[in-house]
Short mmCIF file of C-alpha atoms in Angstrom, two decimals:
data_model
loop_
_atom_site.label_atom_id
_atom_site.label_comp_id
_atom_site.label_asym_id
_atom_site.label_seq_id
_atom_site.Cartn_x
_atom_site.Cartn_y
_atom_site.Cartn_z
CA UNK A 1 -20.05 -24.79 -19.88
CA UNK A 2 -16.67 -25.15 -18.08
CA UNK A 3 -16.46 -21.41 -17.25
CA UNK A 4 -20.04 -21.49 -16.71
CA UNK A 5 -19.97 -23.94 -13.72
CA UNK A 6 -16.83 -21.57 -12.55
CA UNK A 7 -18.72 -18.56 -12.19
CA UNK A 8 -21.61 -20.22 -10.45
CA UNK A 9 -18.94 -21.81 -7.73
CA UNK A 10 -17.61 -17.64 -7.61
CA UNK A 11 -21.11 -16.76 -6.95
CA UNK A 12 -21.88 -19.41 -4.10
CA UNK A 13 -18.36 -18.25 -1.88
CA UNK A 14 -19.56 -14.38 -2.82
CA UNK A 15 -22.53 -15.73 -1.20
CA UNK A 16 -21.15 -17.63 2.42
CA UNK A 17 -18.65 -14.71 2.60
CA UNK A 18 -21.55 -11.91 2.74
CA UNK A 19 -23.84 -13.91 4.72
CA UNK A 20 -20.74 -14.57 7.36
CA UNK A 21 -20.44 -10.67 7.09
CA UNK A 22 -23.93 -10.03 8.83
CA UNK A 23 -21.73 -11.14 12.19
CA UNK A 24 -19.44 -8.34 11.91
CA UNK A 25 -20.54 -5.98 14.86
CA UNK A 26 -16.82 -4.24 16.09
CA UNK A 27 -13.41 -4.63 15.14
CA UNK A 28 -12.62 -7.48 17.46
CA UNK A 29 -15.48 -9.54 15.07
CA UNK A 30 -13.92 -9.07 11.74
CA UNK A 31 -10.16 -9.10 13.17
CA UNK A 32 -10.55 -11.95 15.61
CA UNK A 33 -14.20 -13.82 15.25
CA UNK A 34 -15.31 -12.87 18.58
CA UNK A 35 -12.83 -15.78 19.61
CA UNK A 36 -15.22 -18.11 18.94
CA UNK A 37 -14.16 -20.74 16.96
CA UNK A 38 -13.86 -24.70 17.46
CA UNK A 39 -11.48 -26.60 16.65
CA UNK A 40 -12.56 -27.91 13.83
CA UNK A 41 -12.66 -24.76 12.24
CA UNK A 42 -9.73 -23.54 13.10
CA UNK A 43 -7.53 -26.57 11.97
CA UNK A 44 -9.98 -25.84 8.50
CA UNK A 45 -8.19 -22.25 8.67
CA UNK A 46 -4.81 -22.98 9.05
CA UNK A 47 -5.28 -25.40 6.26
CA UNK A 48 -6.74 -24.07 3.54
CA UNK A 49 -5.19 -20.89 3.92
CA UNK A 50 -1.43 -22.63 3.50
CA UNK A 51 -2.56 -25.33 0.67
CA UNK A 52 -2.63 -22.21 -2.02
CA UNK A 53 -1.80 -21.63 -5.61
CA UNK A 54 1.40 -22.58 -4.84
CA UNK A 55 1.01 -25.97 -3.52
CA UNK A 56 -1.54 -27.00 -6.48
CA UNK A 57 0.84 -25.36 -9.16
CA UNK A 58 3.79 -24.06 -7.86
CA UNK A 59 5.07 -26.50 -5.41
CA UNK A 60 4.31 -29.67 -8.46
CA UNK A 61 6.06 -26.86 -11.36
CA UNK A 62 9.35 -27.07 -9.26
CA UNK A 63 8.99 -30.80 -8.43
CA UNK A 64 8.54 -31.45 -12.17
CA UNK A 65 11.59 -29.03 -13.26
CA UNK A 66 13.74 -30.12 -9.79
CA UNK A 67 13.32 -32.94 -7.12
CA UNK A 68 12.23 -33.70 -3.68
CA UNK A 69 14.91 -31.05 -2.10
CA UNK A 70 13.94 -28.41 -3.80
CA UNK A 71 10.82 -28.11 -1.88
CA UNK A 72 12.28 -27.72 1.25
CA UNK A 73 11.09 -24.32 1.58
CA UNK A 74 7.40 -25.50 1.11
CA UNK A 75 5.66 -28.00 1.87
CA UNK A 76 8.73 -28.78 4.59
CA UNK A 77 9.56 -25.61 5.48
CA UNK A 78 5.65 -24.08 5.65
CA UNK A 79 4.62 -27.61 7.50
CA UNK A 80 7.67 -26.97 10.52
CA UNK A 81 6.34 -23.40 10.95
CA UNK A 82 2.53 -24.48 12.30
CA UNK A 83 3.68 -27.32 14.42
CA UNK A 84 6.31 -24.89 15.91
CA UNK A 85 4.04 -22.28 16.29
CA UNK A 86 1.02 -24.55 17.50
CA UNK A 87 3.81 -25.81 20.29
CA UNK A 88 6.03 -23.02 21.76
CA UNK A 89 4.09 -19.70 20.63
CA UNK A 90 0.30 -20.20 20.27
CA UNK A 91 -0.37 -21.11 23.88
CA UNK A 92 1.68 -17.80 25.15
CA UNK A 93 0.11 -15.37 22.85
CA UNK A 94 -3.39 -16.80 23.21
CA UNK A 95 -3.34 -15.66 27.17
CA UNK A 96 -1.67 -11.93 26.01
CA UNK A 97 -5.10 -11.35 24.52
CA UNK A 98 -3.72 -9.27 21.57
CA UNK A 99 -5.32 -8.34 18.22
CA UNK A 100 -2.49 -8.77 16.70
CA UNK A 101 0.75 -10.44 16.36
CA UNK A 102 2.01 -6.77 16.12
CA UNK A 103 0.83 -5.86 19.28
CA UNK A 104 2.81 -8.19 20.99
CA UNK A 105 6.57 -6.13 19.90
CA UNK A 106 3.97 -3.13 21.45
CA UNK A 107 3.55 -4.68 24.95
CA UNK A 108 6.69 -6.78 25.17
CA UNK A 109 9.09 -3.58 23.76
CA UNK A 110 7.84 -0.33 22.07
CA UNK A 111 5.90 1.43 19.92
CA UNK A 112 8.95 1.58 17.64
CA UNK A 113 9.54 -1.74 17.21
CA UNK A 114 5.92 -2.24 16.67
CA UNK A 115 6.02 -0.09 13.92
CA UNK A 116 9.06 -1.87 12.32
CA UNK A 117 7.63 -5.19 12.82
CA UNK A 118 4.42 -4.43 11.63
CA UNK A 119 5.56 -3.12 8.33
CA UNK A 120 7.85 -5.94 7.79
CA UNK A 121 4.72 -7.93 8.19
CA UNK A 122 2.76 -6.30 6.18
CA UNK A 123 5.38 -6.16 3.32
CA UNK A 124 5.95 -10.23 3.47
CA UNK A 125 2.28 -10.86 2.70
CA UNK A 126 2.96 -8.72 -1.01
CA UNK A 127 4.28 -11.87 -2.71
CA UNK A 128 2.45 -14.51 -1.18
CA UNK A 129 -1.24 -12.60 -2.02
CA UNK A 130 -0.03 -11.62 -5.03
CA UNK A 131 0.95 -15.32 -6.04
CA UNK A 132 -2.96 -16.35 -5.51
CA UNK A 133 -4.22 -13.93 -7.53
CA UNK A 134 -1.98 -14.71 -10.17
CA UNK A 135 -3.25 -18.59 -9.59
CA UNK A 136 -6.41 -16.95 -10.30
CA UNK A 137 -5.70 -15.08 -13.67
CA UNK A 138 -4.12 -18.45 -14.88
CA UNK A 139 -7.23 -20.49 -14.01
CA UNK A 140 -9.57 -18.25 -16.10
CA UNK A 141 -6.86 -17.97 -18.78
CA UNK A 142 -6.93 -21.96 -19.18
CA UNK A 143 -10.42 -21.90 -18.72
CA UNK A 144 -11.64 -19.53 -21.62
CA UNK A 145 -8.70 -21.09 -23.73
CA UNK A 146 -7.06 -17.77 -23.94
CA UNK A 147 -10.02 -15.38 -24.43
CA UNK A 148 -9.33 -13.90 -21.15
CA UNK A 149 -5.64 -12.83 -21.04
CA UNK A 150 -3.94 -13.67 -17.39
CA UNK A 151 -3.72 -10.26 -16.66
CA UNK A 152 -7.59 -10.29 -17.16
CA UNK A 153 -8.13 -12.92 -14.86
CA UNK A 154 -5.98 -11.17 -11.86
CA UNK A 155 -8.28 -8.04 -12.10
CA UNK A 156 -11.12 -10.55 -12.33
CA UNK A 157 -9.72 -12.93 -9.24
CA UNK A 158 -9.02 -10.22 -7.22
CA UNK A 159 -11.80 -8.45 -7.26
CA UNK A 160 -14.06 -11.55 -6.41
CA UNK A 161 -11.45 -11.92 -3.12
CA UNK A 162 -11.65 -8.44 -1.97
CA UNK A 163 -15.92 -8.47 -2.14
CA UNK A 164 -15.90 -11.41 0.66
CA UNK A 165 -12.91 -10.27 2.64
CA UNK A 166 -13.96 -6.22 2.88
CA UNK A 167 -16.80 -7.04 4.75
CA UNK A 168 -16.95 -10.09 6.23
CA UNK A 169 -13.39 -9.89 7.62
CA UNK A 170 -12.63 -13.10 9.80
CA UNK A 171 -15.76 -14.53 10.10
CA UNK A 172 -15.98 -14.41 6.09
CA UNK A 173 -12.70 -15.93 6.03
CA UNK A 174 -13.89 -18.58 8.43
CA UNK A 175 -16.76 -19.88 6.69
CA UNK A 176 -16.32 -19.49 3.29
CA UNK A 177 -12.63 -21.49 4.40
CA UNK A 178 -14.42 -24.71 6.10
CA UNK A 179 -17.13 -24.66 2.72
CA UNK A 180 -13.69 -24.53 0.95
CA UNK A 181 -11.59 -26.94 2.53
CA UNK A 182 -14.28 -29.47 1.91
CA UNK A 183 -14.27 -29.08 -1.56
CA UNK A 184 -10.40 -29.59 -1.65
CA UNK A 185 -10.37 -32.63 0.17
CA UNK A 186 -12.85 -34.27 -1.81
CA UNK A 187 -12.11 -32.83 -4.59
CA UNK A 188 -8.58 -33.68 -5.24
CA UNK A 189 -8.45 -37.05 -3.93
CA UNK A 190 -11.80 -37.72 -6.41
CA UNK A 191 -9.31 -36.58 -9.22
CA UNK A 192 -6.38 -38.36 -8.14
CA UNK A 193 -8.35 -41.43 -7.73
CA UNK A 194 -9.19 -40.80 -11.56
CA UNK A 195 -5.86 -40.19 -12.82
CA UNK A 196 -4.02 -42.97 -11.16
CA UNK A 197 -6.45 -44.64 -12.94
CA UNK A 198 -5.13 -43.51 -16.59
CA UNK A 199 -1.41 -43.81 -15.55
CA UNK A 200 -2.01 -47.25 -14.27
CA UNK A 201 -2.05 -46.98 -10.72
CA UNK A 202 -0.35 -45.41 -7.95
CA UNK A 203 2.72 -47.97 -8.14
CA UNK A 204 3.70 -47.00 -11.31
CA UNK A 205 3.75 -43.39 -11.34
CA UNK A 206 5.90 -43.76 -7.84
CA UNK A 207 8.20 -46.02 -9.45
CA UNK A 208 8.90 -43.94 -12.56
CA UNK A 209 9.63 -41.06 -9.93
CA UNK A 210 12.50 -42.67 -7.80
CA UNK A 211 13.87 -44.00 -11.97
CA UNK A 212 14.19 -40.38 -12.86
CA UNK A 213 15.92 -38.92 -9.49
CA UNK A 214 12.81 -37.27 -8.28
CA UNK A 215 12.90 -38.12 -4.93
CA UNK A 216 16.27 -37.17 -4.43
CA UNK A 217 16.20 -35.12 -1.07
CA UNK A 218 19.29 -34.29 1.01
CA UNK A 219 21.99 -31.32 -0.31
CA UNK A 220 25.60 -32.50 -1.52
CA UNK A 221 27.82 -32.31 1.55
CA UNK A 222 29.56 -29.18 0.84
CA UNK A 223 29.19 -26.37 2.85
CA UNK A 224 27.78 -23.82 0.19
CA UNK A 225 25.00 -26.14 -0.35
CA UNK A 226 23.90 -27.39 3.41
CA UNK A 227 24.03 -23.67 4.20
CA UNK A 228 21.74 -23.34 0.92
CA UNK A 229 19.36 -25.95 2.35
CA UNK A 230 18.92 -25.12 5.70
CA UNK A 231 18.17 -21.16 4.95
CA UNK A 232 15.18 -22.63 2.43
CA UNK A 233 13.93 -24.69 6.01
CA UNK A 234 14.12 -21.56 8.06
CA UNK A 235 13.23 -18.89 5.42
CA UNK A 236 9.54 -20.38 5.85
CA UNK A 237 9.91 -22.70 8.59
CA UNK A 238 11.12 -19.17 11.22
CA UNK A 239 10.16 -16.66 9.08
CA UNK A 240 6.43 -17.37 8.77
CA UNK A 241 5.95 -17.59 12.71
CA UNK A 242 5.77 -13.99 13.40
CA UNK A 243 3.04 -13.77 10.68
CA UNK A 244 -0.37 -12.42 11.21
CA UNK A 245 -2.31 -15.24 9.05
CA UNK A 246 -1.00 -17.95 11.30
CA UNK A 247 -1.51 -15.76 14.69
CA UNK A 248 -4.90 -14.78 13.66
CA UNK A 249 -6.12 -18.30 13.00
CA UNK A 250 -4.91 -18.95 16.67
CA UNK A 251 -6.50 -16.36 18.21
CA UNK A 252 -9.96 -16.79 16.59
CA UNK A 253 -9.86 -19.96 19.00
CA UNK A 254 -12.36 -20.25 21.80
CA UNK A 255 -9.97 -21.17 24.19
CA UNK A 256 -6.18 -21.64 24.32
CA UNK A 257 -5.95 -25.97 23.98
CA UNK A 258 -7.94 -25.14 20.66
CA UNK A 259 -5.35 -22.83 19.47
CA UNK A 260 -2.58 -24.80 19.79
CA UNK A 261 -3.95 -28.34 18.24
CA UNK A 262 -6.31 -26.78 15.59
CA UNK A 263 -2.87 -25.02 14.04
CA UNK A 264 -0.82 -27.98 15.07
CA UNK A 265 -3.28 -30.16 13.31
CA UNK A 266 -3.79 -28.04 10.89
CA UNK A 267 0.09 -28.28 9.77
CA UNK A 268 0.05 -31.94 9.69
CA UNK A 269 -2.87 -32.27 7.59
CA UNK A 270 -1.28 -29.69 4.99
CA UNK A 271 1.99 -31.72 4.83
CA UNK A 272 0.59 -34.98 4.35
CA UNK A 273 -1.89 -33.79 1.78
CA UNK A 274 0.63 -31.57 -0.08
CA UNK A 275 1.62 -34.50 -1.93
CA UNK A 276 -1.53 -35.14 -3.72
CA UNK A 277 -0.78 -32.43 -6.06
CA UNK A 278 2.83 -33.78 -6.85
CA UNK A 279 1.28 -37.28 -8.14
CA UNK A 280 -1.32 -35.31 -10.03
CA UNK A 281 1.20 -33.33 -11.67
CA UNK A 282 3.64 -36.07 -12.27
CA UNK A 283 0.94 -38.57 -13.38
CA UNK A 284 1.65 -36.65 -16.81
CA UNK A 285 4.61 -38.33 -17.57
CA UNK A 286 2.74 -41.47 -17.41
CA UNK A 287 -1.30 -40.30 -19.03
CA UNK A 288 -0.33 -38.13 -21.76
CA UNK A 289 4.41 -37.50 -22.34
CA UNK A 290 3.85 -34.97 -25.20
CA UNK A 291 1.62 -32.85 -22.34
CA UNK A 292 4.45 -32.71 -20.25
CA UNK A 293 7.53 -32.09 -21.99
CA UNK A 294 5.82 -29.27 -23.84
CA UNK A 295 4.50 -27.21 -20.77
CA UNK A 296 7.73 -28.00 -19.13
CA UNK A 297 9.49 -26.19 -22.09
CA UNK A 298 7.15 -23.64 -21.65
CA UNK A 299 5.11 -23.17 -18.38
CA UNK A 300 5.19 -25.97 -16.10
CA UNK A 301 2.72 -24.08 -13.99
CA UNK A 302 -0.35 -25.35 -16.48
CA UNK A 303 0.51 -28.64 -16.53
CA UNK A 304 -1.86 -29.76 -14.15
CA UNK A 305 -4.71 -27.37 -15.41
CA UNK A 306 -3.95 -28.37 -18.88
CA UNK A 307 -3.97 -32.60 -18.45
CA UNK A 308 -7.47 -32.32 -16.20
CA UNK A 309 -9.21 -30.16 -18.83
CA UNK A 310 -7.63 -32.57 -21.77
CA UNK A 311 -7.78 -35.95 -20.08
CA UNK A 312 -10.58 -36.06 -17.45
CA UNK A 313 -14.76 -35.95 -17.98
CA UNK A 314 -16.30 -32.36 -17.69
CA UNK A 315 -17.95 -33.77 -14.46
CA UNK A 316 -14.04 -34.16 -13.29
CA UNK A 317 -13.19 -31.02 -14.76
CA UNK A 318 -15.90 -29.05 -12.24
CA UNK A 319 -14.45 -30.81 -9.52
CA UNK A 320 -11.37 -30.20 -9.93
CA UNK A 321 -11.45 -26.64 -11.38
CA UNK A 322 -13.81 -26.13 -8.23
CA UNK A 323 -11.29 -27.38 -5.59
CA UNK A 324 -8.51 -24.93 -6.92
CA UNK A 325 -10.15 -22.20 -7.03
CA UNK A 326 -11.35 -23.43 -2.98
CA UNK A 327 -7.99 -23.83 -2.63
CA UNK A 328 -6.69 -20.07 -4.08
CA UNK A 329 -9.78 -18.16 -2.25
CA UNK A 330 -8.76 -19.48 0.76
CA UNK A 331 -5.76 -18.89 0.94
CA UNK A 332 -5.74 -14.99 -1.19
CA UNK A 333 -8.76 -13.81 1.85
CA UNK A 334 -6.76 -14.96 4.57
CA UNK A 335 -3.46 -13.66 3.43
CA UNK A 336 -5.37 -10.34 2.32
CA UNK A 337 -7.22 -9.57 5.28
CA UNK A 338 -3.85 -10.49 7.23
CA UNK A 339 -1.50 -7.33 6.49
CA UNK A 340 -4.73 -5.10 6.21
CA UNK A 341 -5.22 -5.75 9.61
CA UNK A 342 -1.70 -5.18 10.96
CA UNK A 343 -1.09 -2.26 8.77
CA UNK A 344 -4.63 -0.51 10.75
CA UNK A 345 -3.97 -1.76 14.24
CA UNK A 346 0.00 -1.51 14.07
CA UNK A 347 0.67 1.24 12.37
CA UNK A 348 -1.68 3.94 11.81
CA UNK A 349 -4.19 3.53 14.53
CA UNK A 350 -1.11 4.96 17.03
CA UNK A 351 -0.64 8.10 14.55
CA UNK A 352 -4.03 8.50 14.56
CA UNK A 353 -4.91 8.30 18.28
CA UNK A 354 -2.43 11.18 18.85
CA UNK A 355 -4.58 13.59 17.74
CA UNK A 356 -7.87 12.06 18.50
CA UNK A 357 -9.28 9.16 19.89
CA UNK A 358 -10.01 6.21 17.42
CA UNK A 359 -13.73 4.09 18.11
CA UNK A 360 -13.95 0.73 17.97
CA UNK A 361 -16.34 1.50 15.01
CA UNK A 362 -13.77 4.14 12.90
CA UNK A 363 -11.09 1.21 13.46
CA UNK A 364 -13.15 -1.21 11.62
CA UNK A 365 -13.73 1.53 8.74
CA UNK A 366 -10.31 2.13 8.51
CA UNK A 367 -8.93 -1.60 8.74
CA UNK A 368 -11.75 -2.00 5.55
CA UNK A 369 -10.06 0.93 3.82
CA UNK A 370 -6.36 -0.85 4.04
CA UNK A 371 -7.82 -4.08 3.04
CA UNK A 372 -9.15 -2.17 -0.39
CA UNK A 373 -5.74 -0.70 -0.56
CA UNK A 374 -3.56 -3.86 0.07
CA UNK A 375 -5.38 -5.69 -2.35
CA UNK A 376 -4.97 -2.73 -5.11
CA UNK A 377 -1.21 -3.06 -4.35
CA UNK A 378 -1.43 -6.59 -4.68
CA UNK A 379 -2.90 -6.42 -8.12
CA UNK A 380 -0.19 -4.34 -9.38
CA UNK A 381 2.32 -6.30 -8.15
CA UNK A 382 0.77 -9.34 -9.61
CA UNK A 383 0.56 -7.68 -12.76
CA UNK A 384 4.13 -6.07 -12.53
CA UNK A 385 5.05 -10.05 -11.64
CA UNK A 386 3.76 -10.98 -15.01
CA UNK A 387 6.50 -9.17 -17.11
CA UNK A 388 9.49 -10.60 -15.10
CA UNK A 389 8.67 -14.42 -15.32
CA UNK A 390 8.59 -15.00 -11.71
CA UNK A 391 7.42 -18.34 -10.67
CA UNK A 392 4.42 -18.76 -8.38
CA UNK A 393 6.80 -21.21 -5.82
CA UNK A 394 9.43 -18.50 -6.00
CA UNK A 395 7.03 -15.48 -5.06
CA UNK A 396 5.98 -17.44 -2.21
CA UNK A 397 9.63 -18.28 -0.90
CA UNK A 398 10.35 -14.69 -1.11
CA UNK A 399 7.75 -13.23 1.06
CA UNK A 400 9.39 -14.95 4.20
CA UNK A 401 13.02 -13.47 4.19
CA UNK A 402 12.04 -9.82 5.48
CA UNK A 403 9.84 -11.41 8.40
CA UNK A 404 12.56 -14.14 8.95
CA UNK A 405 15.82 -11.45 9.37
CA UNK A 406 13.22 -8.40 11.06
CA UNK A 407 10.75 -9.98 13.45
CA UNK A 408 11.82 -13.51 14.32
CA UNK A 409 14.01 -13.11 17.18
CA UNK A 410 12.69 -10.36 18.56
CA UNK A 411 9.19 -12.61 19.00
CA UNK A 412 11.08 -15.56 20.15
CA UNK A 413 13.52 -13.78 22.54
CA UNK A 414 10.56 -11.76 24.06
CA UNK A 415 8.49 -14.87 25.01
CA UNK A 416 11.16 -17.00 26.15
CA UNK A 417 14.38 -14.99 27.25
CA UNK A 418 12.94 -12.85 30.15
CA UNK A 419 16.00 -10.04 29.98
CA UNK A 420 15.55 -9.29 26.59
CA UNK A 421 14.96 -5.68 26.20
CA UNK A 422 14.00 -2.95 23.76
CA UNK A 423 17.51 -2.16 22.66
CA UNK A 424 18.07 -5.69 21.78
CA UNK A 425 15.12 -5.77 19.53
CA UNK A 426 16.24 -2.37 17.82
CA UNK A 427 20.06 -3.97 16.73
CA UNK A 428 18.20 -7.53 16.26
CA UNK A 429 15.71 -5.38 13.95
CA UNK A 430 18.57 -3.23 12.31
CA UNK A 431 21.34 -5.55 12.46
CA UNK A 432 19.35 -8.22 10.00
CA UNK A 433 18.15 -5.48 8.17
CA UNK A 434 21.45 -4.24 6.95
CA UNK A 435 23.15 -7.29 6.64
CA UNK A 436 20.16 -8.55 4.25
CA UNK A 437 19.09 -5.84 2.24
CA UNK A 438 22.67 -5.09 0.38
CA UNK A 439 23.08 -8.86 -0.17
CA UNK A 440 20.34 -8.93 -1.37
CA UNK A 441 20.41 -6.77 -4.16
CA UNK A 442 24.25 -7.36 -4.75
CA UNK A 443 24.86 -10.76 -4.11
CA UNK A 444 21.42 -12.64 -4.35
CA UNK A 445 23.05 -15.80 -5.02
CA UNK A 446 26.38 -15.85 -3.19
CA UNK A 447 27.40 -18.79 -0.74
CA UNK A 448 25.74 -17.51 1.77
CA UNK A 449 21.77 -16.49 1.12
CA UNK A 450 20.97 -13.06 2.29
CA UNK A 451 18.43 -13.53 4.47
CA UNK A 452 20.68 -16.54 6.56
CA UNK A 453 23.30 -14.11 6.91
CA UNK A 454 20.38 -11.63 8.18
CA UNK A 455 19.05 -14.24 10.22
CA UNK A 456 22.49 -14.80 11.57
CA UNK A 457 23.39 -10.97 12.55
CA UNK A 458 19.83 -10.34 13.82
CA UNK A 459 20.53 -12.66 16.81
CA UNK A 460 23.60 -11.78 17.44
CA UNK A 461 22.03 -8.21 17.91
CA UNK A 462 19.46 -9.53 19.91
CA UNK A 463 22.31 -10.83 22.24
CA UNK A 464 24.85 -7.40 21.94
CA UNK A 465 21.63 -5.10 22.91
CA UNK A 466 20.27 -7.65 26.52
CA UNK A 467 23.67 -8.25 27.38
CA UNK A 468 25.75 -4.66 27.00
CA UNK A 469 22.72 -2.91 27.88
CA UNK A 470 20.96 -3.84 30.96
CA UNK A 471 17.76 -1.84 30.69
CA UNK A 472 14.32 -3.78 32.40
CA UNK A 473 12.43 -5.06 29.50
CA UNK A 474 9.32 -3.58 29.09
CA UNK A 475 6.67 -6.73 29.58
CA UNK A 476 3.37 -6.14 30.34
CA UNK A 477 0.95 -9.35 30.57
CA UNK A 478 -2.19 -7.09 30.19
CA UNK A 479 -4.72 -6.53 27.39
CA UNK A 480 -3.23 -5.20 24.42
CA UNK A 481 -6.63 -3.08 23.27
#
C-alpha cells in the first residue's frame, strides 16, 4: 500500500511537470522561464533544489558517524554559497542578460575559456545528480523491502526525472519545485513533530547530542586540520557559485531585486531547515537504540527510512516517504537540466554555428538531446557508484572541487577586477588545473587538500596573467544571445 501511495505521488509530479511543459515555446522558455518568475518561486527553486538526497540522508549519515564539523561542507558550506551569490554576483549577471553562467567567460574573455568553463561545469553536476538518483534507488529499495534491488530503483528514479525535465525544461522544474517544496515543509516538520514525540521531546534528544560530542564544531588548532576545514567551507561555499543551477534560478527572475533576495532567501531557509533532518535521524538513539547501532554498522544512510517505516503510522509513512522523494525530484531536475543546458549553449552550439546557423528551435532540440544524454551518464555513474561504497554526502562534496580550482576566479575577477584579462583566466584555468588533478589522484589526503592547493595556484594565475600581461580585457555589457 506503501509503494502504492509512492507511485501515485510519481504520477501527480509526471503530471505538473508535463502540464508546465505546454509553456515551452523557444529555448529562452525551457532554459530561462521567459524570466518570469516571482519571488516566491524563485526562493522555492533555490530551495528545494539544494535540500536533496543528501541533506535528508547524507548530511544526518555523517552527523550520526561524525559531529557538527564535519558538515562544514554542507549545510555550511552550500548555505554561504547562495547568500554570497544572492549579494555580490546575482545582481551583476542578472543585467548581462546571459543564458548561461557559461556565457559570461564568453563575453567577459573568450570562446576558449568558455569552453573550459563550461565543461568543468558540466562535469561537477556528475556526482551531485548522480547522488539523487541513487537517493532514489534506495527509497524504492526500502520501500519494496528489497524486491527491487537499488540498482533497480536508479533506472526506475531516473527515468521518472528525465520524463518531466526533457520537456518541460525550466518551467517544469519551476512548478513541479514550488508543488514540491510544499510537501517538504509540511511534511517533515509533521514527522518531526511525531518523532519528538516517541523520543520524549525535543529537549531530550538535544541533550543526549551535546553528552555524546555531537555538536562538537571547530577543527583542532593545528595547521593540517584548519587548512582541512576551511577547504570543506570553500569547496562548496566558492566552488558552487559559478554553477549553472544556482545562476539559472537567478535568472528565471522577473526582475533583478527578485534575483538577488529569492536566492538569498532561499539560502537561509535551506540552512535553518537543514537541521530538521539531523533530529530526525538522531531521534533514533532515543525511539528505537538497536535501529541505530545496526544501520550505523551497516548503512547509516537508511536509518532514517528504516525508523519512519518501523516506528511511525502508514498515514506518517506517506508523508514522509512523499516529502523525500519532493525533496530528491527537486533537486535531480534542477541539477539535470543544469549541465544539459551548458553543455548545448557552451559548448557545442559554437561548433555547430561554424558551419551553419543554429535556430532558436534546433537549439532547444539539441539542449533536449544532452539532457537525455547527461542523465544516461548519470545513471551509469550512479550505478558504477554502487560498487565502490561511496557515500551520498561524499559524492556531493566532490562535485565542487573541479568548479572551485577551474571557474571561480576567473568569474569573480571578471566582475569585480576591471583589468583582468583573457590570459589571466587561461593560467587561473590551467594553473588550478594542474596543481589539482595530480594531487588528486596521488595524494588525495595529504596536508594540504587538492583542490585548496588548486584554489590557491588558480589565483595566483589569475594575478601572473593581468599583471605581466597587459592586454585590454575583452568586456562586453551586451546581450549574450
Amino acid at each position: 500500500m506503501l509503494l502504492g501511495f509512492v507511485i501515485l505521488y510519481l504520477v501527480i509530479s509526471l503530471g505538473i511537470g508535463m502540464v508546465a511543459a505546454t509553456r515551452v515555446h523557444n529555448a529562452r522558455d525551457y532554459i530561462a522561464a521567459g524570466r518570469s518568475l516571482p519571488l516566491y518561486i524563485v526562493m522555492a527553486m533555490v530551495f528545494a533544489t539544494w535540500f536533496g538526497a543528501e541533506t535528508v540522508l547524507g548530511i544526518p549519515a555523517t552527523f550520526m558517524e561524525k559531529n557538527l564539523g564535519s558538515l562544514i561542507s554542507d549545510p555550511f558550506g552550500a548555505s554561504l554559497c547562495l547568500v554570497l551569490f544572492g549579494l555580490f554576483f546575482a545582481k551583476k549577471l542578472y543585467r548581462m542578460n546571459l543564458l548561461t553562467i557559461g556565457d559570461f567567460y564568453r563575453e567577459r574573455y573568450d570562446r576558449r575559456v568558455e569552453v573550459v568553463t563550461g565543461v568543468a561545469i558540466a562535469l561537477s553536476y556528475l556526482g551531485w545528480v548522480s547522488a539523487q538518483v541513487t537517493a532514489l534507488g534506495l527509497v524504492f529499495n526500502v520501500l519494496s523491502d528489497g524486491q527491487i534491488t537499488q540498482a533497480q530503483g536508479i533506472l526506475i528514479g531516473a527515468a521518472v526525472v528525465l520524463m518531466y525535465t526533457l520537456y518541460g525544461g525550466m518551467w517544469s522544474v519551476a512548478l513541479t519545485t514550488f508543488f514540491q517544496m510544499i510537501v517538504i515543509v509540511l511534511g517533515l516538520f509533521y514527522i518531526a513533530w511525531l518523532v519528538a514525540g516517541l523520543a520524549g521531546g525535543v529537549a531530550p534528544v538535544i541533550e543526549h547530542a551535546a553528552a555524546h560530542g555531537k555538536f562538537h564544531f571547530w577543527p583542532d588548532l593545528n595547521a593540517v586540520a584548519m587548512v582541512a576545514f576551511v577547504s570543506g567551507l570553500l569547496t562548496m561555499g566558492f566552488g558552487s557559485i559559478p554553477q549553472q543551477d544556482v545562476f539559472q534560478r537567478a535568472n528565471s527572475s522577473k526582475n533583478e531585486d527578485v534575483a538577488v533576495w529569492g536566492t538569498v532567501a532561499g539560502g537561509a531557509a535551506y540552512f535553518l531547515f537543514a537541521a530538521v533532518p539531523l533530529f530526525l535521524a538522531y531521534s533514533a538513539n532515543l525511539i528505537d537504540p538497536g535501529l541505530a547501532a545496526k544501520w550505523l554498522a551497516s548503512d547509516s544512510q537508511k536509518l532514517l527510512p528504516e525508523l519512519v517505516k518501523g516506528h511511525l503510522p502508514l498515514f506518517a509513512q506517506v508523508i514522509f516517504y512523499g516529502a523525500l522523494l519532493s525533496v530528491i525530484m527537486s533537486t535531480a531536475s534542477g541539477t539535470l537540466l543544469a549541465p544539459s543546458v551548458t553543455i548545448s549553449e557552451n559548448v557545442l552550439k559554437g561548433f555547430v554555428t561554424r558551419r551553419k546557423h543554429l535556430s532558436d528551435r534546433k537549439l532547444l532540440v539539441m539542449t533536449r538531446w544532452v539532457v537525455a544524454a547527461f542523465a544516461l551518464l548519470v545513471t551509469l555513474y550512479a550505478l558504477w557508484s554502487l560498487g565502490e561504497d561511496m557515500g551520498i554526502h561524499q559524492m556531493v562534496e566532490n562535485a565542487y572541487k573541479i568548479t572551485l580550482v577551474v571557474a571561480f576566479v576567473p568569474l569573480v575577477a571578471g566582475l569585480y577586477w576591471a583589468r583582468a584579462n583573457t590570459m589571466g583566466a587561461y593560467l587561473a584555468m590551467s594553473m588550478g588545473l594542474a596543481t589539482w588533478l595530480p594531487l588528486e589522484f596521488f595524494a588525495p589526503e595529504g596536508d594540504l587538500p587538492p583542490q585548496f592547493a588548486g584554489f590557491l595556484m588558480s589565483t595566483a594565475g589569475m594575478l601572473a596573467g593581468t599583471l605581466l600581461f597587459r592586454s585590454s580585457p575583452v568586456h562586453k555589457q551586451g546581450k549574450a544571445v
